[in-house]
PDB file of C-alpha atoms in Angstrom:
ATOM      1  CA  MET A 113     -40.902 124.339  23.267  1.00 45.00           C
ATOM      2  CA  ARG A 114     -44.598 124.072  24.095  1.00 55.00           C
ATOM      3  CA  THR A 115     -45.744 124.506  27.696  1.00 59.00           C
ATOM      4  CA  THR A 116     -48.412 122.011  28.720  1.00 64.00           C
ATOM      5  CA  GLU A 117     -51.341 122.581  31.045  1.00 64.00           C
ATOM      6  CA  GLU A 118     -49.736 120.122  33.490  1.00 62.00           C
ATOM      7  CA  GLN A 119     -46.586 122.238  33.676  1.00 59.00           C
ATOM      8  CA  GLN A 120     -48.623 125.328  34.571  1.00 66.00           C
ATOM      9  CA  GLN A 121     -50.490 123.802  37.535  1.00 68.00           C
ATOM     10  CA  ASP A 122     -49.710 125.282  40.950  1.00 75.00           C
ATOM     11  CA  LYS A 123     -52.061 123.087  42.962  1.00 82.00           C
ATOM     12  CA  GLU A 124     -52.963 119.432  43.310  1.00 86.00           C
ATOM     13  CA  PRO A 125     -54.852 118.559  40.103  1.00 89.00           C
ATOM     14  CA  SER A 126     -58.435 117.331  40.143  1.00 92.00           C
ATOM     15  CA  ILE A 127     -59.354 114.063  38.420  1.00 93.00           C
ATOM     16  CA  ASP A 128     -60.657 116.100  35.454  1.00 93.00           C
ATOM     17  CA  ASP A 129     -57.319 117.970  35.323  1.00 91.00           C
ATOM     18  CA  MET A 130     -55.539 114.617  35.361  1.00 92.00           C
ATOM     19  CA  ARG A 131     -57.691 113.345  32.490  1.00 94.00           C
ATOM     20  CA  TYR A 132     -56.814 116.462  30.479  1.00 92.00           C
ATOM     21  CA  ASP A 133     -53.081 116.094  31.273  1.00 91.00           C
ATOM     22  CA  ILE A 134     -53.080 112.458  30.137  1.00 93.00           C
ATOM     23  CA  ALA A 135     -55.004 113.284  26.950  1.00 93.00           C
ATOM     24  CA  GLU A 136     -52.704 116.224  26.188  1.00 92.00           C
ATOM     25  CA  ARG A 137     -49.589 114.095  26.624  1.00 92.00           C
ATOM     26  CA  GLU A 138     -51.001 111.300  24.460  1.00 91.00           C
ATOM     27  CA  ALA A 139     -51.993 113.771  21.733  1.00 90.00           C
ATOM     28  CA  MET A 140     -48.538 115.372  21.705  1.00 91.00           C
ATOM     29  CA  ASN A 141     -46.836 111.980  21.340  1.00 92.00           C
ATOM     30  CA  MET A 142     -49.321 110.340  18.981  1.00 92.00           C
ATOM     31  CA  PRO A 143     -48.190 109.298  15.506  1.00 95.00           C
ATOM     32  CA  VAL A 144     -50.533 109.791  12.554  1.00 93.00           C
ATOM     33  CA  SER A 145     -51.172 106.039  12.333  1.00 94.00           C
ATOM     34  CA  ASN A 146     -52.716 106.117  15.823  1.00 92.00           C
ATOM     35  CA  MET A 147     -54.957 109.023  14.831  1.00 91.00           C
ATOM     36  CA  ILE A 148     -56.152 107.028  11.821  1.00 94.00           C
ATOM     37  CA  ASP A 149     -56.890 104.008  14.060  1.00 93.00           C
ATOM     38  CA  ILE A 150     -58.889 106.224  16.438  1.00 92.00           C
ATOM     39  CA  LEU A 151     -60.898 107.685  13.580  1.00 92.00           C
ATOM     40  CA  ILE A 152     -61.650 104.233  12.185  1.00 95.00           C
ATOM     41  CA  TYR A 153     -62.070 102.138  15.336  1.00 94.00           C
ATOM     42  CA  GLY A 154     -62.712 104.702  18.078  1.00 92.00           C
ATOM     43  CA  CYS A 155     -61.075 104.639  21.474  1.00 88.00           C
ATOM     44  CA  GLU A 156     -61.809 104.149  25.151  1.00 87.00           C
ATOM     45  CA  ALA A 157     -62.638 107.602  26.485  1.00 91.00           C
ATOM     46  CA  LEU A 158     -60.688 108.832  29.490  1.00 92.00           C
ATOM     47  CA  GLU A 159     -64.010 110.158  30.783  1.00 92.00           C
ATOM     48  CA  ASP A 160     -65.195 106.549  31.133  1.00 94.00           C
ATOM     49  CA  MET A 161     -62.047 105.413  32.966  1.00 94.00           C
ATOM     50  CA  PRO A 162     -62.525 104.926  36.741  1.00 96.00           C
ATOM     51  CA  ASP A 163     -61.067 107.764  38.839  1.00 96.00           C
ATOM     52  CA  ILE A 164     -58.556 105.481  40.569  1.00 96.00           C
ATOM     53  CA  GLU A 165     -57.162 104.342  37.211  1.00 96.00           C
ATOM     54  CA  VAL A 166     -56.883 107.964  36.068  1.00 95.00           C
ATOM     55  CA  ARG A 167     -54.989 108.872  39.269  1.00 95.00           C
ATOM     56  CA  ASP A 168     -52.666 105.850  38.885  1.00 95.00           C
ATOM     57  CA  GLU A 169     -51.941 106.672  35.224  1.00 94.00           C
ATOM     58  CA  TRP A 170     -51.365 110.358  36.015  1.00 93.00           C
ATOM     59  CA  ASN A 171     -48.982 109.509  38.872  1.00 93.00           C
ATOM     60  CA  MET A 172     -47.091 107.127  36.610  1.00 94.00           C
ATOM     61  CA  LEU A 173     -46.704 109.839  33.935  1.00 91.00           C
ATOM     62  CA  PHE A 174     -46.385 113.025  35.981  1.00 89.00           C
ATOM     63  CA  GLY A 175     -45.904 112.063  39.636  1.00 85.00           C
ATOM     64  CA  GLU A 176     -42.728 112.811  41.517  1.00 70.00           C
ATOM     65  CA  SER A 177     -39.891 110.485  40.709  1.00 53.00           C
ATOM     66  CA  GLU A 178     -37.504 109.223  43.396  1.00 49.00           C
ATOM     67  CA  LYS A 179     -34.851 111.730  42.311  1.00 49.00           C
ATOM     68  CA  ASP A 180     -37.401 114.595  42.654  1.00 50.00           C
ATOM     69  CA  VAL A 181     -38.201 113.461  46.201  1.00 49.00           C
ATOM     70  CA  ASP A 182     -34.466 113.305  47.084  1.00 51.00           C
ATOM     71  CA  LYS A 183     -34.093 117.013  46.255  1.00 51.00           C
ATOM     72  CA  ASP A 184     -36.280 118.005  49.226  1.00 49.00           C
TER      73      ASP A 184
END
């Protein structure tokens, strides 16, 4: 099993760390057809996404779930 950068973080991630985590997760789950679409049509770069949207997306994907909070 591959360990991701997100799983190795010990501190609160920066916005750039969050962008990398989102990109890494998307790349790991991306089918070949999506890669072909990106090569043909391009994509919206995470670098161009507003910081608040990056934070919201990151929290949705990697933030603590309710069950994680209940453990404390």
